[in-house]
Coordinates of C-alpha atoms in Angstrom, one line a residue:
Y1 CA -7.0 -31.7 -61.5
M2 CA -4.6 -29.8 -63.7
S3 CA -3.0 -30.7 -67.0
Q4 CA -0.4 -29.1 -69.3
R5 CA -1.0 -28.3 -72.9
T6 CA 1.3 -26.9 -75.5
C7 CA 0.7 -23.3 -76.3
N8 CA -1.2 -22.9 -79.6
S9 CA 0.5 -19.5 -80.4
C10 CA 4.1 -20.4 -80.1
D11 CA 3.8 -24.2 -80.4
G12 CA 5.9 -24.6 -77.3
D13 CA 8.8 -22.3 -78.5
R14 CA 8.1 -19.7 -75.8
L15 CA 9.2 -16.8 -78.0
K16 CA 7.5 -14.4 -80.3
P17 CA 7.8 -14.9 -84.1
D18 CA 10.2 -11.9 -84.6
A19 CA 12.7 -13.5 -82.1
L20 CA 12.4 -16.9 -83.8
A21 CA 13.0 -15.3 -87.2
V22 CA 16.7 -14.8 -86.3
T23 CA 18.7 -17.8 -87.3
V24 CA 22.3 -18.9 -87.2
L25 CA 23.2 -21.6 -89.7
G26 CA 19.5 -22.0 -90.4
M27 CA 18.6 -22.7 -86.8
N28 CA 16.7 -20.3 -84.4
I29 CA 17.5 -20.1 -80.8
M30 CA 14.9 -22.6 -79.7
E31 CA 16.0 -25.1 -82.3
V32 CA 19.5 -24.9 -80.8
T33 CA 18.3 -25.3 -77.2
R34 CA 16.4 -28.5 -78.2
Q35 CA 19.8 -30.0 -79.2
S36 CA 21.7 -32.3 -76.8
V37 CA 24.9 -30.9 -75.3
E38 CA 26.9 -33.0 -77.8
N39 CA 25.0 -31.8 -80.8
A40 CA 25.2 -28.2 -79.6
L41 CA 28.9 -28.6 -79.6
Y42 CA 28.7 -29.8 -83.2
W43 CA 26.7 -26.7 -84.0
V44 CA 29.3 -24.4 -82.4
E45 CA 32.1 -26.1 -84.5
A46 CA 29.9 -25.7 -87.6
C47 CA 29.5 -22.0 -86.9
R48 CA 33.3 -21.6 -86.7
D49 CA 34.4 -24.1 -89.4
G50 CA 31.5 -23.7 -91.9
E51 CA 30.8 -27.5 -92.0
W52 CA 29.2 -30.1 -89.8
R53 CA 31.6 -32.6 -88.2
D54 CA 29.6 -35.7 -89.5
Q55 CA 29.2 -34.2 -92.9
S56 CA 25.6 -35.5 -92.9
R57 CA 24.3 -32.0 -93.1
S58 CA 25.4 -29.0 -95.2
V59 CA 25.7 -25.5 -93.9
S60 CA 23.1 -23.6 -95.9
E61 CA 23.9 -20.1 -94.4
P62 CA 27.6 -20.0 -93.3
L63 CA 28.8 -17.0 -91.3
T64 CA 30.5 -14.3 -93.3
Q65 CA 34.0 -13.3 -92.3
R66 CA 32.7 -10.3 -90.4
E67 CA 30.0 -12.3 -88.6
A68 CA 32.6 -15.0 -87.7
S69 CA 34.9 -12.3 -86.3
I70 CA 32.1 -10.9 -84.2
A71 CA 30.9 -14.3 -82.9
D72 CA 34.4 -15.7 -82.2
Q73 CA 34.6 -14.8 -78.5
I74 CA 30.9 -15.7 -77.9
L75 CA 31.4 -19.1 -79.5
K76 CA 34.4 -19.7 -77.3
E77 CA 32.3 -19.0 -74.2
I78 CA 29.5 -21.3 -75.4
E79 CA 31.9 -24.0 -76.3
S80 CA 33.7 -23.8 -73.0
R81 CA 30.4 -24.1 -71.0
L82 CA 29.1 -27.0 -73.1
G83 CA 32.5 -28.7 -72.7
F84 CA 32.2 -28.5 -68.9
L85 CA 28.8 -30.4 -69.2
S86 CA 30.3 -33.0 -71.5
R87 CA 33.3 -33.6 -69.2
V88 CA 31.0 -34.6 -66.3
G89 CA 29.1 -37.1 -68.5
L90 CA 26.0 -35.0 -69.3
D91 CA 26.5 -34.7 -73.1
Y92 CA 23.1 -36.5 -73.6
L93 CA 21.0 -33.9 -71.9
T94 CA 19.1 -31.4 -74.1
L95 CA 19.8 -27.7 -73.3
D96 CA 16.1 -27.0 -72.7
R97 CA 15.6 -29.9 -70.2
S98 CA 13.5 -28.8 -67.3
A99 CA 15.4 -28.8 -63.9
G100 CA 12.5 -30.7 -62.3
T101 CA 13.1 -33.7 -64.5
L102 CA 16.8 -34.0 -63.6
S103 CA 17.9 -36.8 -61.3
G104 CA 19.8 -35.9 -58.1
G105 CA 23.0 -37.1 -59.7
E106 CA 22.5 -35.1 -62.8
G107 CA 21.8 -31.9 -60.9
Q108 CA 24.9 -32.4 -58.8
R109 CA 27.0 -32.8 -61.8
I110 CA 25.6 -29.7 -63.5
R111 CA 26.6 -27.7 -60.3
L112 CA 30.0 -29.4 -60.6
A113 CA 30.3 -28.3 -64.2
T114 CA 29.7 -24.7 -63.3
Q115 CA 32.5 -24.8 -60.8
I116 CA 35.0 -26.2 -63.3
G117 CA 34.8 -23.0 -65.3
S118 CA 34.9 -20.7 -62.3
G119 CA 38.7 -20.9 -62.1
L120 CA 38.6 -20.8 -58.3
M121 CA 41.5 -22.0 -56.1
G122 CA 41.7 -23.0 -52.4
V123 CA 38.0 -24.2 -52.4
L124 CA 36.7 -27.2 -50.6
Y125 CA 34.2 -29.0 -52.8
V126 CA 31.8 -31.5 -51.0
C127 CA 30.0 -34.1 -53.2
D128 CA 27.6 -36.8 -52.1
E129 CA 27.9 -39.7 -54.5
P130 CA 28.5 -37.8 -57.7
S131 CA 28.7 -41.2 -59.6
V132 CA 25.0 -42.0 -58.9
G133 CA 23.4 -42.9 -62.2
L134 CA 26.6 -43.1 -64.2
H135 CA 27.7 -46.1 -66.3
P136 CA 31.4 -47.0 -65.6
H137 CA 32.2 -45.6 -69.1
D138 CA 30.9 -42.2 -67.9
G139 CA 32.5 -42.5 -64.5
D140 CA 35.9 -42.3 -66.0
R141 CA 35.2 -38.8 -67.3
L142 CA 33.8 -37.8 -63.9
I143 CA 37.0 -38.9 -62.2
S144 CA 39.1 -36.9 -64.7
T145 CA 36.9 -33.8 -63.9
L146 CA 37.3 -34.2 -60.1
K147 CA 41.1 -34.6 -60.6
S148 CA 41.2 -31.4 -62.7
L149 CA 39.5 -29.5 -59.7
R150 CA 42.2 -30.9 -57.4
D151 CA 45.0 -30.1 -59.8
V152 CA 44.3 -26.3 -59.8
G153 CA 44.6 -26.1 -56.0
N154 CA 41.3 -27.2 -54.6
T155 CA 40.3 -30.0 -52.2
V156 CA 37.5 -32.4 -53.2
L157 CA 35.7 -34.3 -50.4
I158 CA 33.4 -37.1 -51.6
V159 CA 31.0 -39.5 -50.0
E160 CA 31.2 -42.5 -52.4
H161 CA 30.8 -46.3 -52.7
D162 CA 32.0 -46.6 -56.3
E163 CA 35.2 -48.7 -56.5
A164 CA 36.7 -46.8 -59.4
V165 CA 36.3 -43.5 -57.5
M166 CA 37.9 -45.0 -54.4
R167 CA 40.9 -46.3 -56.3
A168 CA 41.4 -42.8 -57.9
A169 CA 41.3 -41.1 -54.5
D170 CA 44.5 -39.7 -52.9
H171 CA 43.2 -40.3 -49.3
I172 CA 40.4 -42.5 -48.1
V173 CA 38.6 -42.3 -44.7
D174 CA 36.8 -45.6 -44.0
L175 CA 34.0 -45.5 -41.4
G176 CA 32.6 -48.5 -39.7
P177 CA 33.0 -51.2 -38.8
G178 CA 29.2 -51.8 -39.0
A179 CA 26.2 -49.7 -39.7
G180 CA 24.0 -47.6 -37.4
E181 CA 25.0 -48.0 -33.7
H182 CA 27.6 -50.5 -34.7
G183 CA 29.5 -47.9 -36.8
G184 CA 30.6 -44.4 -36.3
E185 CA 34.3 -45.1 -35.9
I186 CA 37.2 -44.5 -38.2
V187 CA 38.3 -48.0 -39.2
A188 CA 41.2 -46.9 -41.5
Q189 CA 42.5 -43.9 -43.4
G190 CA 45.2 -43.2 -45.8
E191 CA 46.0 -44.3 -49.3
I192 CA 44.2 -47.3 -50.7
E193 CA 46.9 -49.7 -49.6
A194 CA 46.2 -48.7 -46.0
I195 CA 42.5 -49.5 -46.4
I196 CA 43.2 -52.8 -48.0
S197 CA 45.6 -53.8 -45.2
A198 CA 43.2 -52.8 -42.4
Q199 CA 41.8 -56.0 -40.9
D200 CA 38.6 -54.5 -39.5
S201 CA 37.7 -52.7 -42.8
I202 CA 34.9 -54.4 -44.8
T203 CA 35.6 -51.9 -47.6
G204 CA 39.3 -53.1 -47.5
D205 CA 38.2 -56.7 -47.6
Y206 CA 36.4 -56.1 -50.9
L207 CA 39.1 -53.8 -52.4
G208 CA 41.8 -56.3 -51.5
G209 CA 39.8 -59.3 -52.8
R210 CA 39.4 -61.0 -49.5
K211 CA 35.7 -60.7 -50.0
E212 CA 33.8 -60.5 -53.3
I213 CA 30.4 -60.7 -54.9
A214 CA 31.0 -63.9 -56.9
T215 CA 29.9 -64.7 -60.4
P216 CA 27.2 -67.4 -60.3
K217 CA 28.4 -70.8 -61.6
E218 CA 25.0 -71.6 -63.1
R219 CA 22.3 -69.2 -64.4
R220 CA 18.6 -69.7 -64.5
V221 CA 17.1 -70.6 -67.9
A222 CA 14.1 -68.6 -69.0
G223 CA 11.0 -70.5 -69.9
E224 CA 8.5 -69.9 -72.8
D225 CA 6.7 -66.9 -71.2
S226 CA 7.8 -63.3 -71.7
I227 CA 6.6 -59.8 -71.9
M228 CA 7.0 -58.5 -75.4
V229 CA 7.5 -54.7 -76.1
A230 CA 7.0 -53.7 -79.7
G231 CA 7.8 -50.4 -81.3
A232 CA 9.0 -48.5 -78.2
R233 CA 9.8 -44.9 -79.4
A234 CA 9.4 -42.6 -76.4
N235 CA 12.1 -40.0 -75.9
N236 CA 15.3 -41.3 -77.7
L237 CA 14.1 -44.9 -78.2
K238 CA 14.3 -45.9 -81.9
N239 CA 11.4 -48.3 -82.5
V240 CA 12.8 -50.9 -80.0
D241 CA 11.4 -54.4 -80.0
V242 CA 12.4 -56.4 -77.0
D243 CA 11.4 -59.5 -75.0
I244 CA 11.5 -59.5 -71.2
P245 CA 11.8 -63.2 -70.1
L246 CA 9.8 -64.1 -67.1
G247 CA 10.9 -66.1 -64.0
V248 CA 14.5 -64.9 -64.2
F249 CA 16.7 -62.0 -63.0
V250 CA 16.7 -59.4 -65.9
C251 CA 19.1 -56.4 -65.9
V252 CA 18.7 -53.4 -68.3
T253 CA 22.1 -51.8 -68.9
G254 CA 23.6 -49.1 -71.0
V255 CA 25.5 -45.8 -70.7
S256 CA 23.8 -42.9 -69.0
G257 CA 21.1 -41.4 -71.3
S258 CA 20.8 -44.5 -73.5
G259 CA 17.1 -45.0 -72.8
K260 CA 16.9 -47.5 -69.9
S261 CA 14.6 -45.5 -67.6
T262 CA 12.4 -44.6 -70.6
L263 CA 12.0 -48.2 -71.6
V264 CA 11.4 -49.6 -68.1
N265 CA 9.6 -46.8 -66.3
E266 CA 7.9 -44.8 -69.0
I267 CA 6.7 -47.7 -71.1
I268 CA 6.7 -51.1 -69.3
L269 CA 5.9 -49.9 -65.8
K270 CA 3.2 -47.4 -66.8
R271 CA 1.6 -49.9 -69.3
L272 CA 1.4 -52.6 -66.6
A273 CA 0.1 -50.1 -64.0
Q274 CA -2.6 -49.2 -66.5
H275 CA -3.5 -52.9 -67.0
F276 CA -3.5 -54.0 -63.3
Y277 CA -4.4 -50.9 -61.4
R278 CA -6.1 -48.7 -63.9
A279 CA -3.5 -46.0 -63.4
K280 CA -4.1 -42.7 -65.3
D281 CA -0.5 -42.1 -66.3
R282 CA -0.1 -42.8 -70.0
P283 CA 2.9 -44.8 -71.1
G284 CA 5.3 -43.4 -73.7
P285 CA 4.7 -44.0 -77.4
H286 CA 4.9 -47.6 -78.4
D287 CA 3.0 -50.1 -80.6
D288 CA 2.1 -52.8 -78.1
V289 CA 3.0 -54.6 -74.9
T290 CA 1.9 -58.3 -74.8
G291 CA 2.3 -61.2 -72.4
L292 CA 0.7 -59.5 -69.5
E293 CA -1.5 -62.6 -68.8
H294 CA 1.6 -64.4 -67.5
I295 CA 1.9 -62.1 -64.4
D296 CA -0.6 -61.2 -61.8
K297 CA 0.9 -57.9 -60.5
V298 CA 3.7 -55.4 -60.9
I299 CA 5.5 -53.8 -58.0
N300 CA 7.9 -50.9 -58.3
I301 CA 10.4 -50.8 -55.4
D302 CA 12.0 -47.5 -55.5
Q303 CA 13.9 -45.4 -53.0
S304 CA 11.1 -43.0 -52.1
P305 CA 10.3 -42.7 -48.4
I306 CA 8.1 -45.3 -46.7
G307 CA 6.2 -42.5 -45.2
R308 CA 6.0 -38.7 -45.2
T309 CA 5.5 -38.1 -41.4
P310 CA 7.5 -39.2 -38.4
R311 CA 4.6 -41.4 -37.3
S312 CA 5.5 -43.8 -40.1
N313 CA 8.2 -46.3 -39.1
P314 CA 9.7 -49.7 -40.1
A315 CA 7.4 -51.4 -37.6
T316 CA 4.2 -50.0 -39.0
Y317 CA 5.3 -50.3 -42.7
T318 CA 6.3 -53.9 -42.5
G319 CA 3.2 -54.8 -40.5
V320 CA 5.2 -56.3 -37.6
F321 CA 3.7 -53.9 -35.1
T322 CA 0.2 -55.4 -35.4
P323 CA 1.2 -58.8 -34.0
I324 CA 3.3 -57.1 -31.4
R325 CA 0.3 -55.1 -30.2
E326 CA -1.8 -58.2 -30.3
L327 CA 0.8 -60.0 -28.2
Y328 CA 0.8 -57.2 -25.6
A329 CA -3.0 -57.4 -25.4
T330 CA -2.7 -61.1 -24.4
V331 CA -0.4 -60.4 -21.4
P332 CA -2.4 -61.4 -18.2
E333 CA -2.3 -57.9 -16.8
A334 CA -3.6 -56.4 -20.0
R335 CA -6.4 -59.0 -20.2
A336 CA -7.3 -58.3 -16.6
R337 CA -7.7 -54.7 -17.4
G338 CA -9.6 -55.4 -20.6
Y339 CA -7.0 -53.8 -22.9
M340 CA -7.4 -54.5 -26.6
P341 CA -4.6 -54.3 -29.3
G342 CA -5.7 -50.7 -30.1
R343 CA -4.6 -49.7 -26.6
F344 CA -1.0 -50.1 -27.7
S345 CA -1.2 -47.9 -30.8
F346 CA 0.3 -44.5 -30.6
N347 CA -2.1 -43.3 -33.3
V348 CA -5.4 -43.7 -31.4
R349 CA -6.8 -42.5 -28.1
G350 CA -6.6 -44.8 -25.2
G351 CA -3.1 -45.8 -24.6
R352 CA -1.2 -43.0 -26.3
C353 CA 0.0 -39.8 -24.5
E354 CA -2.6 -37.2 -25.2
S355 CA -0.2 -34.3 -24.4
C356 CA 1.8 -35.1 -27.6
S357 CA -0.9 -37.2 -29.4
G358 CA 1.5 -40.2 -29.4
A359 CA 4.3 -38.4 -31.2
G360 CA 6.7 -38.4 -28.3
Y361 CA 7.7 -34.8 -28.9
T362 CA 6.1 -31.3 -29.3
Q363 CA 6.9 -28.6 -31.8
I364 CA 7.5 -25.1 -30.7
E365 CA 6.8 -22.5 -33.4
M366 CA 9.5 -19.9 -33.6
Q367 CA 7.7 -17.5 -35.9
F368 CA 10.3 -16.4 -38.5
L369 CA 12.8 -19.2 -37.4
P370 CA 12.5 -22.9 -38.0
D371 CA 10.3 -24.8 -35.6
V372 CA 12.1 -26.5 -32.6
T373 CA 11.3 -30.1 -31.6
V374 CA 11.5 -31.0 -27.9
P375 CA 10.6 -34.2 -26.1
C376 CA 7.1 -34.3 -24.6
E377 CA 7.2 -33.1 -21.0
V378 CA 4.5 -35.6 -19.9
C379 CA 5.7 -38.9 -21.5
K380 CA 9.4 -37.9 -21.9
G381 CA 9.4 -39.3 -25.5
A382 CA 7.7 -42.6 -24.6
R383 CA 4.6 -41.8 -26.7
Y384 CA 2.3 -43.8 -24.3
N385 CA 0.5 -43.0 -21.0
R386 CA 1.4 -44.6 -17.7
E387 CA -1.3 -47.3 -17.9
A388 CA 0.0 -48.6 -21.2
L389 CA 3.6 -48.5 -20.1
E390 CA 2.8 -50.7 -17.1
I391 CA 2.1 -53.7 -19.4
L392 CA 5.4 -55.6 -19.8
F393 CA 6.5 -58.6 -21.9
K394 CA 9.8 -60.1 -20.8
G395 CA 10.4 -56.9 -18.9
A396 CA 9.9 -54.6 -21.8
S397 CA 7.1 -52.1 -22.3
I398 CA 5.6 -51.3 -25.8
S399 CA 7.6 -48.1 -25.9
D400 CA 10.8 -50.1 -25.1
V401 CA 10.0 -52.3 -28.1
L402 CA 9.8 -49.3 -30.5
N403 CA 13.2 -48.2 -29.2
M404 CA 14.8 -51.7 -29.9
T405 CA 16.9 -52.4 -32.9
V406 CA 15.6 -55.2 -35.2
T407 CA 18.3 -57.5 -33.9
E408 CA 17.4 -56.8 -30.3
A409 CA 13.7 -57.3 -31.0
H410 CA 14.3 -60.6 -32.7
E411 CA 16.0 -61.9 -29.5
V412 CA 12.9 -60.9 -27.5
F413 CA 10.3 -62.3 -30.0
E414 CA 12.3 -65.2 -31.6
N415 CA 9.8 -67.8 -30.3
I416 CA 6.8 -66.0 -31.8
P417 CA 6.7 -66.9 -35.6
K418 CA 4.3 -64.1 -36.6
I419 CA 6.7 -61.5 -35.3
S420 CA 10.1 -63.2 -35.8
S421 CA 9.5 -64.0 -39.5
K422 CA 9.1 -60.3 -40.3
L423 CA 12.1 -59.4 -38.2
V424 CA 14.3 -62.0 -39.9
T425 CA 13.5 -60.5 -43.4
L426 CA 14.6 -57.1 -42.2
M427 CA 17.9 -58.7 -40.9
D428 CA 18.3 -60.5 -44.2
V429 CA 18.4 -57.2 -46.1
G430 CA 21.0 -55.8 -43.8
L431 CA 18.8 -53.7 -41.6
G432 CA 19.3 -55.3 -38.2
Y433 CA 20.6 -52.0 -36.9
I434 CA 17.6 -49.8 -37.5
R435 CA 15.1 -49.2 -34.7
L436 CA 11.5 -50.4 -35.0
G437 CA 10.1 -47.0 -34.2
Q438 CA 12.7 -45.0 -36.1
P439 CA 10.8 -42.2 -38.0
A440 CA 10.5 -42.8 -41.7
T441 CA 11.8 -39.2 -42.4
T442 CA 15.2 -40.2 -40.9
L443 CA 15.7 -43.2 -43.2
S444 CA 18.0 -43.0 -46.3
G445 CA 16.6 -43.9 -49.7
G446 CA 18.6 -47.2 -49.7
E447 CA 17.2 -48.1 -46.3
A448 CA 13.6 -47.3 -47.4
Q449 CA 14.0 -49.5 -50.5
R450 CA 15.3 -52.4 -48.5
I451 CA 12.4 -52.1 -46.0
K452 CA 10.1 -52.3 -49.0
L453 CA 12.0 -55.4 -50.1
A454 CA 11.7 -57.0 -46.7
S455 CA 8.0 -56.3 -46.7
E456 CA 7.6 -58.1 -50.0
L457 CA 9.7 -61.0 -48.8
S458 CA 7.5 -61.5 -45.8
K459 CA 4.4 -61.8 -47.9
R460 CA 3.1 -65.1 -49.3
S461 CA 4.5 -65.2 -52.9
T462 CA 2.2 -65.8 -55.8
G463 CA 5.2 -66.7 -58.0
Q464 CA 3.9 -64.5 -60.8
T465 CA 5.0 -61.0 -59.7
L466 CA 7.2 -58.6 -61.7
Y467 CA 9.4 -56.5 -59.4
I468 CA 10.9 -53.4 -61.0
L469 CA 13.9 -51.6 -59.4
D470 CA 15.7 -48.5 -60.7
E471 CA 19.4 -48.6 -59.5
P472 CA 18.8 -50.1 -56.1
T473 CA 22.5 -50.0 -55.3
T474 CA 22.5 -46.2 -55.0
G475 CA 24.0 -45.4 -51.6
L476 CA 25.0 -49.0 -50.9
S477 CA 28.4 -50.3 -49.9
F478 CA 29.9 -53.5 -51.2
D479 CA 28.5 -55.5 -48.3
D480 CA 25.1 -54.0 -48.6
A481 CA 25.0 -54.7 -52.3
A482 CA 25.8 -58.3 -51.6
K483 CA 22.9 -58.5 -49.2
L484 CA 20.6 -56.8 -51.7
L485 CA 21.6 -59.3 -54.3
T486 CA 20.8 -62.2 -52.0
V487 CA 17.3 -60.8 -51.5
L488 CA 16.7 -60.3 -55.2
H489 CA 17.7 -63.9 -55.8
R490 CA 15.2 -65.1 -53.2
L491 CA 12.5 -63.2 -55.0
V492 CA 13.4 -64.9 -58.3
D493 CA 13.8 -68.3 -56.6
N494 CA 10.1 -68.0 -55.5
G495 CA 9.1 -67.9 -59.2
N496 CA 8.9 -64.1 -59.6
T497 CA 10.7 -61.9 -62.1
V498 CA 13.1 -59.1 -61.2
L499 CA 13.6 -56.3 -63.8
L500 CA 16.5 -54.1 -62.8
I501 CA 18.1 -50.9 -64.2
E502 CA 21.6 -51.0 -63.0
H503 CA 25.2 -49.8 -63.5
H504 CA 26.8 -51.8 -60.7
L505 CA 28.9 -54.4 -62.4
D506 CA 28.6 -56.9 -59.5
L507 CA 24.8 -57.0 -59.9
I508 CA 25.0 -57.0 -63.7
K509 CA 27.3 -60.1 -63.8
N510 CA 24.8 -61.9 -61.5
A511 CA 21.8 -61.4 -63.9
D512 CA 20.4 -64.3 -65.8
W513 CA 19.6 -62.0 -68.8
I514 CA 20.9 -58.6 -69.9
I515 CA 19.2 -56.1 -72.1
D516 CA 21.9 -53.6 -73.3
L517 CA 20.8 -50.3 -74.8
G518 CA 23.0 -47.8 -76.5
P519 CA 25.4 -47.7 -78.1
H520 CA 25.8 -44.1 -76.9
A521 CA 23.6 -41.5 -75.1
G522 CA 20.9 -39.2 -76.4
D523 CA 20.3 -39.2 -80.1
E524 CA 23.1 -41.7 -80.6
G525 CA 21.4 -44.1 -78.2
G526 CA 18.0 -45.6 -77.9
E527 CA 18.9 -48.7 -79.8
L528 CA 19.1 -52.4 -78.7
V529 CA 22.8 -53.2 -78.7
A530 CA 22.5 -56.8 -77.5
V531 CA 20.4 -59.1 -75.4
G532 CA 21.6 -62.3 -73.7
T533 CA 23.5 -63.8 -70.8
P534 CA 26.4 -61.8 -69.3
E535 CA 28.8 -64.2 -71.1
F536 CA 27.3 -63.3 -74.4
I537 CA 27.2 -59.6 -73.7
A538 CA 30.9 -59.7 -72.8
S539 CA 31.6 -61.0 -76.3
V540 CA 29.8 -58.1 -78.1
G541 CA 32.4 -55.6 -79.3
D542 CA 29.9 -52.7 -79.7
S543 CA 28.7 -52.9 -76.0
F544 CA 30.4 -50.6 -73.5
T545 CA 28.8 -52.8 -70.8
G546 CA 30.3 -55.9 -72.4
G547 CA 33.8 -54.3 -72.3
Y548 CA 33.6 -53.7 -68.6
L549 CA 32.2 -57.1 -67.9
R550 CA 35.2 -58.8 -69.5
D551 CA 37.8 -56.3 -68.2
V552 CA 36.6 -55.7 -64.6
T553 CA 34.5 -58.7 -63.5
G554 CA 36.5 -61.5 -65.1
I555 CA 33.5 -62.8 -67.0
V556 CA 34.7 -65.1 -69.7
P557 CA 33.2 -64.0 -73.1
D558 CA 31.2 -66.7 -74.9
P559 CA 29.9 -65.8 -78.3
D560 CA 28.1 -69.1 -78.4
A561 CA 26.1 -68.4 -75.2
E562 CA 22.4 -67.6 -75.4
G563 CA 21.8 -64.1 -76.8
D564 CA 21.4 -61.8 -79.8
C565 CA 23.5 -59.0 -81.1
A566 CA 20.8 -56.5 -82.2
I567 CA 23.1 -53.8 -83.7
K568 CA 24.8 -55.3 -86.7
S569 CA 28.4 -54.4 -87.4
S570 CA 29.9 -53.9 -90.9
D571 CA 32.4 -56.3 -92.4
N572 CA 35.4 -54.6 -90.8
G573 CA 33.8 -54.8 -87.4
R574 CA 33.1 -51.1 -86.9
H575 CA 29.7 -49.9 -85.8
S576 CA 28.3 -47.8 -88.6
N577 CA 27.4 -44.9 -86.2
S578 CA 30.9 -44.7 -84.8
L579 CA 32.9 -43.4 -87.8
E580 CA 34.1 -39.8 -87.7
N581 CA 34.2 -37.8 -91.0
G582 CA 34.3 -41.0 -92.9
S583 CA 38.0 -41.0 -92.7
G584 CA 38.4 -44.2 -90.6
D585 CA 39.3 -42.3 -87.4
V586 CA 37.5 -44.1 -84.6
K587 CA 37.1 -43.8 -80.8
I588 CA 38.1 -46.3 -78.2
A589 CA 34.8 -48.1 -78.4
D590 CA 35.3 -48.5 -82.1
I591 CA 38.7 -50.1 -81.6
L592 CA 37.0 -52.7 -79.4
A593 CA 34.4 -53.2 -82.0
E594 CA 36.9 -53.5 -84.8
H595 CA 39.3 -56.0 -83.1
G596 CA 36.9 -57.9 -80.9
L597 CA 38.5 -59.8 -78.1
N598 CA 42.3 -60.1 -77.9
G599 CA 42.6 -58.5 -81.3
S600 CA 40.6 -61.1 -83.1
P601 CA 37.9 -60.1 -85.7
T602 CA 34.5 -59.8 -84.3
K603 CA 32.1 -62.8 -84.9
P604 CA 29.1 -62.1 -87.1
P605 CA 26.1 -61.4 -84.9
K606 CA 23.3 -63.8 -84.4
T607 CA 19.8 -62.4 -84.7
G608 CA 16.2 -63.5 -84.6
T609 CA 13.7 -63.9 -81.8
R610 CA 12.7 -67.4 -83.1
R611 CA 16.2 -68.7 -82.8
R612 CA 16.5 -67.4 -79.3
R613 CA 13.2 -69.0 -78.3
R614 CA 14.3 -72.3 -79.8
R615 CA 17.5 -72.2 -77.7
R616 CA 15.4 -71.4 -74.6
R617 CA 13.2 -74.4 -75.2
R618 CA 16.1 -76.7 -75.8
A619 CA 17.8 -75.5 -72.6
A620 CA 14.6 -75.8 -70.6
S621 CA 14.1 -79.4 -71.8
R622 CA 17.6 -80.3 -70.9
S623 CA 17.2 -78.9 -67.4
N624 CA 14.1 -81.0 -66.9

C-alpha cells in the first residue's frame, strides 16, 4: 500500500527557497501556477497595466518601466497561450493541475488549444466528441474555436452527438440507419437541411423536430426524506448546504468546473461508500452528510469497462449466461451424458477447448512487435470442444448462442422467463444489436454503462437505492439518450433515487429536481445558484442552465414553482460577482440577470429550507 504526503521541506512547492524568493507583483512562480487560467490572465494584465482588473487587490510591487519593457514580449506569449486555453472552455483549470486528473474531454481540448497557436494551414484535425463534459454555455466557445481553425485553411473532422455542434457544421455525414450490424451505411450527407430532409435518418428526425424527447407533463413530488449535505468545501465548493430529495429524478447542473463532480463524486458518493461498504477513500472536506438511514445502498453506474479481459462479456456480466448453461444441461442428450451446467462454461475444464483455454483465439508473440491474435486452429473460434458443441437447443449450440445478438437470442429463448427477462432489459436500453459473447474490451463506454443499467433493472428492486451517474449521455445519439431516459424513469418509478450530473438539456428538462451550481467556474463557482423544478430554474436570471432551459427546450419559466434561489441578487438584478471594475459594465449573463425574462425585472428570490419542505408536504398531501 502506498500513500502520498506533502514534502516537509518545500511544503509542496517543488522548488528551492532561492527560486521561490523571486517574485513578480508579489507572487512567486508556484503561486502563479496555482492560479486558474482566468486568474493567471488577470495577473498578466496586472503586470502590464499596474493594477488588477477587479480592483480588489492592489499591486504592491509594480514593474518599473525597464522591467515592463523587458517583460513585454514574454507577457504577450504567456497571454496568448492562456487565451487559447480560455477559448476552448478551460479557464477554470489551475495551471499546476496534474495531467492524470484531467478528463478525456479536457485533455483533448488542451491539445486543441496548442494547435490554435501553431498557425498551421492545410491540416486535417480529427476530434472525437470534443464537447464531452461541456455545458452549452462553454460549448459556444468551443464551436468558435473550431471555426477559427477552419477559417485559416484547415479541415476539422469531428465525431459528435451535440446538436449545437451539428448545426454549426458545414457538412454532415450521417451513419446508420441503426446500430451495430444494422448500421454502417451512409444514410445522408451534406448541409444540415439535407440531413433533416432524409427520411431514413434518425438524426434528421430529431434535428427536424419529427421526433423529440418531450418535456414531461407532470413531475414527481419529493417526499419528506432527503440526504442533507452540510458545509461542503472540497476544491472550489464554498461551504455548500444542499438537500438531495429521495424517490425522484435529481439532476446536478452547472457550467464546466462549477463543482458538480466534487459535490457528487468526492463528497456524496465517497461518504455513502464509507457508510455502506466501509470504503477507505475519504470524502472531501465537509461538515456532515445526514439522512443515510433512508436508503439501503448506493450504486455508481459509470462508463468504466464491465471487464478488463476478453473473457468478460455481456452474457456473463448480466448473469443471463448462468440460466442458459442450466438450460443446456437439461437437454435430453446432455442429461444422458451426465453433463452439468459447468460443462457449458468456457472458463473451466470439461467442455471448453483446451487448446485455447476457451478463449477462441491464440496470441502469437512477435517479440518487438505487437502480439498477433489468430483464431484457434482446433475449435476455429468456437471456444468449446466437439462434445459440448454436439448439444443443441432449437438447433443452436452453446457457441452459437454466444454469437447471437441480444435480439436473436430473445427470439430463441422468449418462452423461458429466467432468460428472456434479462434479454428484454438489454433491448430496453437499446443494446439489442450487441452479441452476447462480445468481449468486454470491444464495448464503448456508453455501451458498458447501459449494460450495467440493464443488470440493475433485471434485479429485484428494494425501492431504496441511490443510483449515481456522471454524464451518462456521453457518446449517445438523440435516440440512445431517449432510451436511456426511459430506463432512468423506470428506476425512479420503482421507488429509487437517480442522482445525475448532466449537461444534456433533454435529460435536464426531464428531471424532477435540479441542483444548479455556479455561477461560473473555478474560483468564481462552487456556490449553489438555485434548486428546484426545471420550471423554477428557468426563471432564475443568474443561472446559465436556466437560460438554456427557457431558450432551447421551450420550458415555460415559473417563478412560483417549487424551488429556492440560493444566490441572492442585488436590487438592480445584477449578481454581485458579475460586475467589472465597478463601472456597471456587465457580461451577457449579467444582462439576463438584470432584465430577467422578456426584459422584466427579476423577482426577489425565495429562500429557506423550511419553506421548501412545507411546499413539499403540501404537494404530497394533495397528490394523496
